[in-house]
Tab-separated table of N, CA and C in Angstrom:
chain	number	residue	atom	x	y	z
V	1	LEU	N	106.947	98.868	91.115
V	1	LEU	CA	107.746	98.398	92.028
V	1	LEU	C	107.053	96.890	92.631
V	2	VAL	N	107.797	96.124	92.920
V	2	VAL	CA	107.308	94.696	93.569
V	2	VAL	C	107.086	94.733	94.997
V	3	ASN	N	107.940	95.196	95.712
V	3	ASN	CA	107.924	95.109	97.262
V	3	ASN	C	108.127	96.605	97.814
V	4	PRO	N	107.731	96.885	99.004
V	4	PRO	CA	107.757	98.137	99.388
V	4	PRO	C	109.275	98.042	100.290
V	5	SER	N	109.939	96.853	100.586
V	5	SER	CA	111.250	97.045	101.098
V	5	SER	C	111.938	95.984	100.756
V	6	TYR	N	113.331	96.149	100.895
V	6	TYR	CA	114.168	95.155	100.295
V	6	TYR	C	115.346	95.087	101.659
V	7	TYR	N	116.498	94.279	101.200
V	7	TYR	CA	117.391	93.758	101.881
V	7	TYR	C	118.811	93.902	101.006
V	8	PRO	N	119.516	94.117	101.831
V	8	PRO	CA	121.000	94.295	100.710
V	8	PRO	C	121.309	92.967	100.091
V	9	GLY	N	121.658	93.299	98.893
V	9	GLY	CA	121.656	91.940	98.113
V	9	GLY	C	120.285	91.522	97.280
V	10	ASP	N	119.271	92.032	97.749
V	10	ASP	CA	118.015	91.630	96.887
V	10	ASP	C	118.251	92.111	95.498
V	11	LEU	N	117.138	91.496	94.688
V	11	LEU	CA	116.702	91.855	93.387
V	11	LEU	C	115.611	92.937	93.473
V	12	VAL	N	115.795	93.936	93.049
V	12	VAL	CA	114.599	94.715	92.795
V	12	VAL	C	113.849	94.929	91.410
V	13	THR	N	112.919	95.082	91.571
V	13	THR	CA	112.118	94.897	90.312
V	13	THR	C	111.158	96.041	90.072
V	14	VAL	N	111.356	96.941	89.076
V	14	VAL	CA	110.595	97.763	88.897
V	14	VAL	C	109.383	97.556	87.870
V	15	LEU	N	107.999	97.569	87.827
V	15	LEU	CA	107.046	97.308	86.977
V	15	LEU	C	105.859	98.492	86.824
V	16	GLY	N	105.596	98.767	85.559
V	16	GLY	CA	105.003	99.986	85.120
V	16	GLY	C	104.175	100.089	83.764
V	17	THR	N	103.490	100.726	83.732
V	17	THR	CA	102.628	101.101	82.434
V	17	THR	C	102.693	102.409	81.725
V	18	LEU	N	102.899	102.533	80.765
V	18	LEU	CA	103.132	104.100	80.155
V	18	LEU	C	101.630	104.019	79.463
V	19	THR	N	100.990	104.959	79.670
V	19	THR	CA	99.861	105.190	79.130
V	19	THR	C	99.412	106.970	78.112
V	20	GLY	N	98.979	107.216	77.623
V	20	GLY	CA	99.137	108.509	76.806
V	20	GLY	C	97.746	109.485	77.422
V	21	GLU	N	97.704	110.509	77.288
V	21	GLU	CA	96.871	111.636	77.453
V	21	GLU	C	95.302	110.684	77.267
V	22	ASP	N	94.942	109.852	76.273
V	22	ASP	CA	93.835	109.318	75.782
V	22	ASP	C	93.586	107.940	76.706
V	23	CYS	N	94.404	107.739	77.587
V	23	CYS	CA	94.588	106.227	78.327
V	23	CYS	C	94.847	105.269	78.041
V	24	ASN	N	95.102	105.533	76.586
V	24	ASN	CA	95.888	104.047	76.013
V	24	ASN	C	97.345	103.807	76.164
V	25	PRO	N	97.566	102.364	76.511
V	25	PRO	CA	98.720	102.190	76.431
V	25	PRO	C	99.815	102.847	75.186
V	26	VAL	N	100.991	103.339	75.559
V	26	VAL	CA	102.001	103.711	74.505
V	26	VAL	C	102.940	102.347	74.645
V	27	SER	N	102.932	101.992	73.221
V	27	SER	CA	104.094	101.042	73.007
V	27	SER	C	105.382	101.378	72.278
V	28	ASP	N	106.390	100.624	72.167
V	28	ASP	CA	107.530	100.764	71.485
V	28	ASP	C	107.954	102.352	71.809
V	29	GLU	N	108.286	102.710	73.395
V	29	GLU	CA	108.582	103.807	73.830
V	29	GLU	C	109.748	103.478	74.839
V	30	TYR	N	110.556	103.996	74.932
V	30	TYR	CA	111.583	104.358	76.230
V	30	TYR	C	111.038	104.895	77.309
V	31	VAL	N	111.354	104.071	78.420
V	31	VAL	CA	111.159	105.059	79.590
V	31	VAL	C	112.320	105.002	80.851
V	32	GLY	N	112.642	106.156	80.776
V	32	GLY	CA	113.957	106.404	81.833
V	32	GLY	C	113.443	106.066	83.159
V	33	ILE	N	114.305	105.401	83.678
V	33	ILE	CA	114.326	104.681	85.097
V	33	ILE	C	115.479	105.373	85.910
V	34	GLU	N	115.650	106.034	87.132
V	34	GLU	CA	116.747	106.149	87.854
V	34	GLU	C	116.217	106.160	89.127
V	35	ILE	N	117.269	105.648	89.981
V	35	ILE	CA	116.958	104.870	91.598
V	35	ILE	C	118.307	105.699	92.131
V	36	ASP	N	117.436	106.602	93.082
V	36	ASP	CA	118.717	107.273	93.905
V	36	ASP	C	118.592	106.833	95.589
V	37	ASP	N	119.550	106.564	96.166
V	37	ASP	CA	120.048	106.027	97.602
V	37	ASP	C	119.331	107.076	98.520
V	38	PRO	N	119.195	106.751	99.633
V	38	PRO	CA	119.175	107.571	100.704
V	38	PRO	C	119.455	108.934	100.768
V	39	VAL	N	121.098	109.425	100.197
V	39	VAL	CA	121.992	110.646	100.292
V	39	VAL	C	121.635	110.913	98.783
V	40	GLN	N	120.523	110.454	98.136
V	40	GLN	CA	120.292	111.148	96.613
V	40	GLN	C	121.564	111.037	95.463
V	41	THR	N	122.216	109.986	95.798
V	41	THR	CA	123.253	109.424	95.162
V	41	THR	C	122.668	108.449	93.945
V	42	THR	N	122.420	108.726	92.390
V	42	THR	CA	122.325	107.577	91.610
V	42	THR	C	122.913	106.576	91.406
V	43	ILE	N	122.048	105.254	91.772
V	43	ILE	CA	122.829	103.938	91.982
V	43	ILE	C	122.352	103.132	90.648
V	44	PHE	N	121.426	103.300	90.114
V	44	PHE	CA	120.998	102.726	88.878
V	44	PHE	C	120.310	103.542	88.013
V	45	VAL	N	120.510	103.421	86.320
V	45	VAL	CA	119.805	104.146	85.372
V	45	VAL	C	119.725	102.855	84.229
V	46	ASP	N	118.477	103.205	83.762
V	46	ASP	CA	117.965	102.287	82.680
V	46	ASP	C	116.957	102.746	81.831
V	47	GLN	N	116.585	102.351	80.551
V	47	GLN	CA	115.760	102.749	79.500
V	47	GLN	C	115.209	101.926	79.102
V	48	PRO	N	113.872	101.033	79.919
V	48	PRO	CA	113.486	99.945	79.248
V	48	PRO	C	112.546	100.450	78.329
V	49	LEU	N	112.189	99.582	77.246
V	49	LEU	CA	111.556	99.883	76.149
V	49	LEU	C	109.969	99.321	76.670
V	50	THR	N	108.780	99.922	76.297
V	50	THR	CA	107.238	99.469	76.741
V	50	THR	C	107.368	98.308	75.786
V	51	ASN	N	106.027	96.952	75.866
V	51	ASN	CA	105.660	96.381	74.899
V	51	ASN	C	104.236	96.699	74.307
V	52	GLN	N	103.630	96.139	73.706
V	52	GLN	CA	102.500	96.339	73.054
V	52	GLN	C	101.577	96.774	74.076
V	53	ASP	N	101.378	96.653	75.305
V	53	ASP	CA	100.428	96.958	76.106
V	53	ASP	C	100.575	98.004	76.864
V	54	GLY	N	102.100	98.677	76.744
V	54	GLY	CA	102.696	99.804	77.218
V	54	GLY	C	103.367	99.454	78.524
V	55	GLU	N	103.776	98.256	78.649
V	55	GLU	CA	103.904	97.863	79.941
V	55	GLU	C	105.750	97.575	79.838
V	56	PHE	N	106.690	97.929	81.299
V	56	PHE	CA	107.835	97.857	81.150
V	56	PHE	C	108.408	97.314	82.388
V	57	THR	N	109.670	96.476	82.263
V	57	THR	CA	110.282	96.273	83.691
V	57	THR	C	111.437	96.549	83.746
V	58	SER	N	112.183	96.492	84.698
V	58	SER	CA	113.648	97.100	84.845
V	58	SER	C	114.015	96.359	86.231
V	59	GLU	N	114.937	95.624	86.446
V	59	GLU	CA	115.602	95.062	87.169
V	59	GLU	C	117.062	95.197	87.641
V	60	PHE	N	117.279	95.390	88.845
V	60	PHE	CA	118.861	95.209	89.548
V	60	PHE	C	118.922	95.007	90.822
V	61	SER	N	120.047	94.411	91.149
V	61	SER	CA	120.383	93.755	92.465
V	61	SER	C	120.981	94.761	93.450
V	62	LEU	N	120.490	94.854	94.444
V	62	LEU	CA	121.312	96.298	95.633
V	62	LEU	C	122.493	95.496	95.875
V	63	PRO	N	123.383	96.334	96.458
V	63	PRO	CA	124.764	95.776	96.402
V	63	PRO	C	124.530	94.794	97.988
V	64	LEU	N	125.529	94.435	98.235
V	64	LEU	CA	125.450	93.686	99.853
V	64	LEU	C	125.788	94.792	101.067
V	65	ASP	N	126.604	95.532	100.463
V	65	ASP	CA	126.769	96.933	101.223
V	65	ASP	C	125.742	98.189	100.936
V	66	ALA	N	124.693	98.093	100.546
V	66	ALA	CA	123.772	99.030	100.119
V	66	ALA	C	123.233	99.719	101.515
V	67	LEU	N	123.173	101.109	101.401
V	67	LEU	CA	123.086	101.952	102.853
V	67	LEU	C	121.633	101.618	102.822
V	68	LEU	N	121.196	101.363	104.458
V	68	LEU	CA	119.818	101.199	104.875
V	68	LEU	C	118.988	102.463	104.901
V	69	GLY	N	117.589	102.680	104.192
V	69	GLY	CA	116.940	103.788	104.092
V	69	GLY	C	116.101	103.615	103.217
V	70	THR	N	115.617	104.960	102.947
V	70	THR	CA	114.673	105.071	101.537
V	70	THR	C	115.062	105.706	100.496
V	71	TYR	N	114.991	104.835	99.509
V	71	TYR	CA	115.308	104.918	98.033
V	71	TYR	C	114.421	105.609	97.049
V	72	THR	N	114.515	106.203	96.228
V	72	THR	CA	113.508	106.814	95.715
V	72	THR	C	113.743	106.281	94.063
V	73	ILE	N	112.741	105.823	93.189
V	73	ILE	CA	112.833	105.680	91.891
V	73	ILE	C	112.020	106.697	90.979
V	74	TYR	N	112.806	106.920	90.141
V	74	TYR	CA	112.006	107.997	89.071
V	74	TYR	C	111.765	107.514	87.690
V	75	ALA	N	110.374	107.482	87.425
V	75	ALA	CA	110.425	107.087	85.995
V	75	ALA	C	109.963	108.289	84.971
V	76	GLY	N	110.291	108.282	83.971
V	76	GLY	CA	110.056	109.594	83.190
V	76	GLY	C	109.968	109.152	81.398
V	77	TYR	N	108.970	109.922	81.127
V	77	TYR	CA	108.683	109.727	79.672
V	77	TYR	C	108.244	111.240	79.070
V	78	ASP	N	108.499	111.679	77.968
V	78	ASP	CA	108.135	112.946	77.533
V	78	ASP	C	108.069	113.956	78.216
V	79	GLY	N	109.082	114.488	79.388
V	79	GLY	CA	109.112	115.076	80.368
V	79	GLY	C	108.197	115.176	81.594
V	80	ILE	N	107.734	114.182	81.581
V	80	ILE	CA	106.669	113.825	82.864
V	80	ILE	C	107.313	112.829	83.784
V	81	VAL	N	107.778	113.046	84.853
V	81	VAL	CA	108.258	112.155	85.929
V	81	VAL	C	107.442	111.683	87.227
V	82	GLU	N	107.178	110.566	87.182
V	82	GLU	CA	106.359	109.741	88.265
V	82	GLU	C	107.500	109.413	89.065
V	83	SER	N	107.399	109.363	90.589
V	83	SER	CA	108.154	108.550	91.496
V	83	SER	C	107.516	107.714	92.500
V	84	THR	N	108.161	107.067	93.106
V	84	THR	CA	107.751	105.947	94.292
V	84	THR	C	109.106	105.695	95.330
V	85	THR	N	109.169	105.297	96.169
V	85	THR	CA	109.801	104.974	97.085
V	85	THR	C	109.704	103.414	97.483
V	86	PHE	N	110.916	102.969	98.085
V	86	PHE	CA	111.041	101.629	98.965
V	86	PHE	C	112.231	101.930	100.018
V	87	ASP	N	112.345	100.975	100.966
V	87	ASP	CA	113.176	101.090	101.911
V	87	ASP	C	113.985	99.965	101.804
V	88	VAL	N	115.266	99.994	102.307
V	88	VAL	CA	116.216	99.125	102.403
V	88	VAL	C	116.282	98.801	103.772
V	89	GLU	N	116.369	97.615	104.483
V	89	GLU	CA	116.167	97.364	105.637
V	89	GLU	C	117.142	96.483	106.189
V	90	GLU	N	117.574	96.487	107.192
V	90	GLU	CA	118.802	95.321	107.869
V	90	GLU	C	118.067	94.059	108.010
V	91	GLU	N	118.668	93.123	107.367
V	91	GLU	CA	117.941	91.893	107.311
V	91	GLU	C	117.995	91.255	108.532
V	92	PRO	N	116.684	90.822	109.607
V	92	PRO	CA	116.498	90.388	110.453
V	92	PRO	C	117.081	89.107	110.978
V	93	GLU	N	117.786	88.794	111.982
V	93	GLU	CA	117.777	87.221	112.360
V	93	GLU	C	117.095	86.604	112.976
V	94	CYS	N	117.162	85.235	112.899
V	94	CYS	CA	116.301	84.563	113.591
V	94	CYS	C	116.738	83.252	114.108
V	95	THR	N	115.902	82.463	114.884
V	95	THR	CA	116.202	81.174	115.449
V	95	THR	C	115.026	80.216	114.817
V	96	ASP	N	113.473	80.860	114.610
V	96	ASP	CA	112.757	80.014	114.364
V	96	ASP	C	111.614	80.956	113.347
V	97	ASP	N	110.692	80.146	112.506
V	97	ASP	CA	110.079	81.054	111.684
V	97	ASP	C	109.261	81.948	112.606
V	98	ILE	N	108.629	81.689	113.840
V	98	ILE	CA	107.756	82.763	114.533
V	98	ILE	C	108.858	83.984	114.421
V	99	ASP	N	109.963	84.075	114.388
V	99	ASP	CA	110.845	85.226	114.588
V	99	ASP	C	110.545	86.473	113.615
V	100	CYS	N	110.123	85.587	112.406
V	100	CYS	CA	110.371	86.182	111.168
V	100	CYS	C	108.784	86.800	110.838
V	101	ASP	N	107.657	86.796	111.576
V	101	ASP	CA	106.396	87.056	111.460
V	101	ASP	C	106.485	88.700	110.908
V	102	ASP	N	106.144	88.859	109.490
V	102	ASP	CA	105.965	90.318	109.565
V	102	ASP	C	104.429	90.987	109.152
V	103	SER	N	103.879	90.251	110.048
V	103	SER	CA	102.178	90.753	109.725
V	103	SER	C	101.756	90.603	108.637
V	104	ASN	N	102.156	90.096	107.414
V	104	ASN	CA	101.415	90.277	105.711
V	104	ASN	C	101.004	88.957	106.091
V	105	GLU	N	99.856	88.646	105.794
V	105	GLU	CA	99.251	87.293	105.564
V	105	GLU	C	99.174	87.112	104.217
V	106	CYS	N	99.963	87.787	103.339
V	106	CYS	CA	100.198	87.024	102.101
V	106	CYS	C	101.813	87.057	101.881
V	107	THR	N	102.366	86.658	103.010
V	107	THR	CA	103.756	86.161	102.893
V	107	THR	C	104.024	84.943	103.900
V	108	VAL	N	104.702	83.825	102.990
V	108	VAL	CA	105.144	82.814	104.047
V	108	VAL	C	106.532	83.423	104.700
V	109	ASP	N	106.282	83.095	105.854
V	109	ASP	CA	107.578	83.947	106.628
V	109	ASP	C	108.535	82.579	106.944
V	110	ALA	N	109.686	82.110	106.710
V	110	ALA	CA	110.399	81.158	107.006
V	110	ALA	C	111.868	81.698	107.688
V	111	CYS	N	112.359	80.683	108.614
V	111	CYS	CA	113.940	81.241	108.912
V	111	CYS	C	115.135	80.404	108.347
V	112	VAL	N	115.709	80.523	107.726
V	112	VAL	CA	116.426	79.648	106.720
V	112	VAL	C	117.689	80.566	106.919
V	113	ASP	N	118.863	79.353	107.882
V	113	ASP	CA	120.053	79.710	107.843
V	113	ASP	C	120.258	81.117	108.962
V	114	ASP	N	119.551	81.234	109.912
V	114	ASP	CA	119.186	82.645	110.893
V	114	ASP	C	118.928	83.400	110.069
V	115	ILE	N	118.342	83.481	108.840
V	115	ILE	CA	118.197	84.601	108.482
V	115	ILE	C	116.362	84.540	107.664
V	116	CYS	N	115.730	85.761	108.254
V	116	CYS	CA	114.214	85.774	107.332
V	116	CYS	C	114.221	85.800	106.079
V	117	ASP	N	113.319	84.714	105.862
V	117	ASP	CA	113.231	84.756	104.377
V	117	ASP	C	111.607	84.904	104.023
V	118	TYR	N	110.950	85.790	103.363
V	118	TYR	CA	109.859	85.888	102.954
V	118	TYR	C	109.181	85.682	101.477
V	119	THR	N	108.495	84.710	101.205
V	119	THR	CA	107.860	84.056	100.108
V	119	THR	C	106.473	84.705	99.995
V	120	ASP	N	105.900	85.123	98.760
V	120	ASP	CA	104.698	85.513	98.376
V	120	ASP	C	104.031	84.324	98.144
V	121	GLU	N	102.904	84.490	99.228
V	121	GLU	CA	101.571	83.407	99.191
V	121	GLU	C	101.224	83.701	97.187
V	122	PRO	N	100.499	82.385	96.724
V	122	PRO	CA	100.200	82.374	95.446
V	122	PRO	C	99.118	83.357	95.131
V	123	ASP	N	99.145	84.303	94.179
V	123	ASP	CA	98.221	85.146	93.907
V	123	ASP	C	96.949	84.331	93.789
V	124	GLY	N	95.776	84.950	94.443
V	124	GLY	CA	94.479	84.503	94.407
V	124	GLY	C	94.251	83.959	95.846
V	125	THR	N	95.151	83.725	96.606
V	125	THR	CA	94.999	83.390	98.141
V	125	THR	C	94.117	83.997	98.665
V	126	VAL	N	92.994	83.593	99.414
V	126	VAL	CA	92.289	84.536	100.171
V	126	VAL	C	93.021	85.299	101.552
V	127	CYS	N	92.343	86.278	101.491
V	127	CYS	CA	93.181	87.347	102.642
V	127	CYS	C	92.264	88.277	103.080
V	128	GLY	N	92.365	89.183	104.117
V	128	GLY	CA	91.452	90.108	104.551
V	128	GLY	C	90.237	89.341	105.117
V	129	ASP	N	90.120	88.624	105.927
V	129	ASP	CA	89.043	88.143	106.495
V	129	ASP	C	88.147	87.618	105.282
V	130	GLY	N	88.595	87.108	104.302
V	130	GLY	CA	87.724	86.713	103.358
V	130	GLY	C	87.300	88.004	102.556
V	131	LEU	N	87.801	89.055	102.342
V	131	LEU	CA	87.284	89.849	101.843
V	131	LEU	C	88.295	90.549	100.725
V	132	GLY	N	89.391	89.800	100.334
V	132	GLY	CA	90.249	90.190	99.033
V	132	GLY	C	91.019	88.644	99.104
V	133	THR	N	92.006	89.049	98.062
V	133	THR	CA	92.847	88.284	97.715
V	133	THR	C	94.350	88.418	97.529
V	134	CYS	N	95.264	87.675	97.731
V	134	CYS	CA	96.781	88.077	97.656
V	134	CYS	C	97.042	88.366	96.261
V	135	GLN	N	97.694	89.550	95.875
V	135	GLN	CA	98.659	89.728	94.781
V	135	GLN	C	99.669	90.222	94.959
V	136	ALA	N	100.703	89.670	94.236
V	136	ALA	CA	102.012	90.261	94.588
V	136	ALA	C	102.779	90.267	95.706
V	137	GLY	N	102.202	89.470	96.689
V	137	GLY	CA	102.495	89.373	98.251
V	137	GLY	C	101.876	90.590	98.959
V	138	GLU	N	100.242	91.209	98.457
V	138	GLU	CA	99.905	92.433	99.165
V	138	GLU	C	98.400	92.051	98.912
V	139	CYS	N	97.629	91.907	100.145
V	139	CYS	CA	96.112	91.655	100.223
V	139	CYS	C	95.542	93.082	99.427
V	140	VAL	N	94.773	92.324	98.694
V	140	VAL	CA	93.828	93.479	97.808
V	140	VAL	C	92.496	93.064	97.938
V	141	ILE	N	91.940	93.985	98.702
V	141	ILE	CA	90.354	93.992	99.442
V	141	ILE	C	89.502	94.285	98.037
V	142	GLU	N	88.590	93.633	97.694
V	142	GLU	CA	87.650	93.856	96.877
V	142	GLU	C	86.810	94.919	97.552
V	143	GLN	N	86.361	96.290	96.729
V	143	GLN	CA	85.469	97.117	97.363
V	143	GLN	C	83.983	97.292	97.366
V	144	GLU	N	83.528	97.040	98.634
V	144	GLU	CA	81.924	96.671	98.226
V	144	GLU	C	81.333	98.280	97.744
V	145	CYS	N	79.954	98.415	97.328
V	145	CYS	CA	79.173	99.217	96.751
V	145	CYS	C	77.824	98.844	96.632
V	146	THR	N	77.013	100.169	96.179
V	146	THR	CA	75.518	100.425	96.312
V	146	THR	C	75.361	101.316	94.732
V	147	ASP	N	76.482	101.777	94.470
V	147	ASP	CA	76.357	102.746	93.385
V	147	ASP	C	77.755	103.156	92.720
V	148	ASP	N	77.622	103.340	91.477
V	148	ASP	CA	78.999	103.572	90.750
V	148	ASP	C	79.744	104.622	91.388
V	149	ILE	N	79.244	105.884	91.783
V	149	ILE	CA	80.126	106.771	92.788
V	149	ILE	C	80.612	106.054	94.226
V	150	ASP	N	80.387	105.205	94.589
V	150	ASP	CA	81.398	104.488	95.839
V	150	ASP	C	82.509	103.952	95.168
V	151	CYS	N	82.421	103.823	93.734
V	151	CYS	CA	83.640	103.064	93.582
V	151	CYS	C	84.743	103.893	92.484
V	152	ASP	N	84.789	105.440	92.438
V	152	ASP	CA	85.888	106.188	92.094
V	152	ASP	C	87.193	105.824	92.810
V	153	ASP	N	87.918	105.511	91.712
V	153	ASP	CA	89.229	105.255	92.391
V	153	ASP	C	90.152	106.171	91.656
V	154	GLY	N	89.750	107.150	91.528
V	154	GLY	CA	90.801	108.522	91.217
V	154	GLY	C	91.454	108.628	89.990
V	155	ASN	N	91.333	107.447	89.269
V	155	ASN	CA	92.049	107.236	87.911
V	155	ASN	C	91.185	107.439	86.883
V	156	GLU	N	91.418	108.536	86.115
V	156	GLU	CA	90.804	108.853	84.661
V	156	GLU	C	90.693	108.207	83.776
V	157	CYS	N	91.700	106.898	83.916
V	157	CYS	CA	91.896	105.930	82.763
V	157	CYS	C	90.858	104.662	82.775
V	158	THR	N	90.138	104.461	83.760
V	158	THR	CA	89.254	103.647	84.152
V	158	THR	C	87.801	104.183	84.172
V	159	VAL	N	87.060	102.891	83.822
V	159	VAL	CA	85.508	103.184	84.098
V	159	VAL	C	85.290	102.671	85.232
V	160	ASP	N	84.839	103.022	86.542
V	160	ASP	CA	84.256	102.476	87.913
V	160	ASP	C	82.920	102.404	87.718
V	161	SER	N	82.546	101.018	88.035
V	161	SER	CA	81.306	100.657	88.153
V	161	SER	C	80.774	99.844	89.355
V	162	CYS	N	79.796	99.734	89.713
V	162	CYS	CA	79.346	98.903	90.836
V	162	CYS	C	78.281	97.756	90.305
V	163	VAL	N	79.267	96.401	89.995
V	163	VAL	CA	78.523	95.512	89.948
V	163	VAL	C	78.424	94.185	90.629
V	164	ASP	N	76.850	93.896	91.064
V	164	ASP	CA	76.703	92.773	92.188
V	164	ASP	C	77.290	93.331	93.162
V	165	GLU	N	77.317	94.417	93.985
V	165	GLU	CA	77.700	95.069	95.031
V	165	GLU	C	79.209	95.006	95.157
V	166	MET	N	79.919	94.926	94.128
V	166	MET	CA	81.551	95.070	94.164
V	166	MET	C	81.865	95.895	93.020
V	167	CYS	N	82.926	96.835	93.441
V	167	CYS	CA	83.692	97.667	92.513
V	167	CYS	C	84.162	96.799	91.341
V	168	ASP	N	84.242	97.175	89.899
V	168	ASP	CA	84.532	97.086	89.011
V	168	ASP	C	85.442	98.074	88.277
V	169	TYR	N	86.873	97.887	87.878
V	169	TYR	CA	87.384	99.112	87.447
V	169	TYR	C	87.539	98.366	86.137
V	170	THR	N	87.542	99.032	84.956
V	170	THR	CA	87.476	98.871	83.371
V	170	THR	C	88.534	99.670	82.671
V	171	ASP	N	89.625	99.130	81.980
V	171	ASP	CA	90.510	100.250	81.626
V	171	ASP	C	89.522	100.894	80.301
V	172	GLU	N	89.661	102.317	80.052
V	172	GLU	CA	88.952	103.085	79.135
V	172	GLU	C	89.492	102.370	77.547
């Protein structure tokens, strides 16, 4: 999922990576995608094909009359289903850029034709008091460490290590 929240009419992009039990990417397989609205009505179904790196992408546009609330995305393969959510919110009205402040330092907030418009800062823009960089509109803070144990990300498919007092995560 590219953003945690959207407005009616927005393009929703679902991104993912399919890995096997051995943590290696699974290529040339179809992943089932289903998106349910806040009243659990299925509004979108897709079956994107994974590429050689196990990555898949699916996109759809929310209708202009989309229900406001929390939507659920289900992604399934071989009997395993993962889910995440995103919110659809009423688009705020504005008269000036300051009216659109979303408190996210990784977006450029602008008032365009009385509607707030949020554009991601370029990836790599420094954020988080200099401790992180913007990645896809979110501030990713590099984790400081003194030992490998400080870097456990809970992902069994990565090797977690402390390099030059910063955590490094390498795919197995």
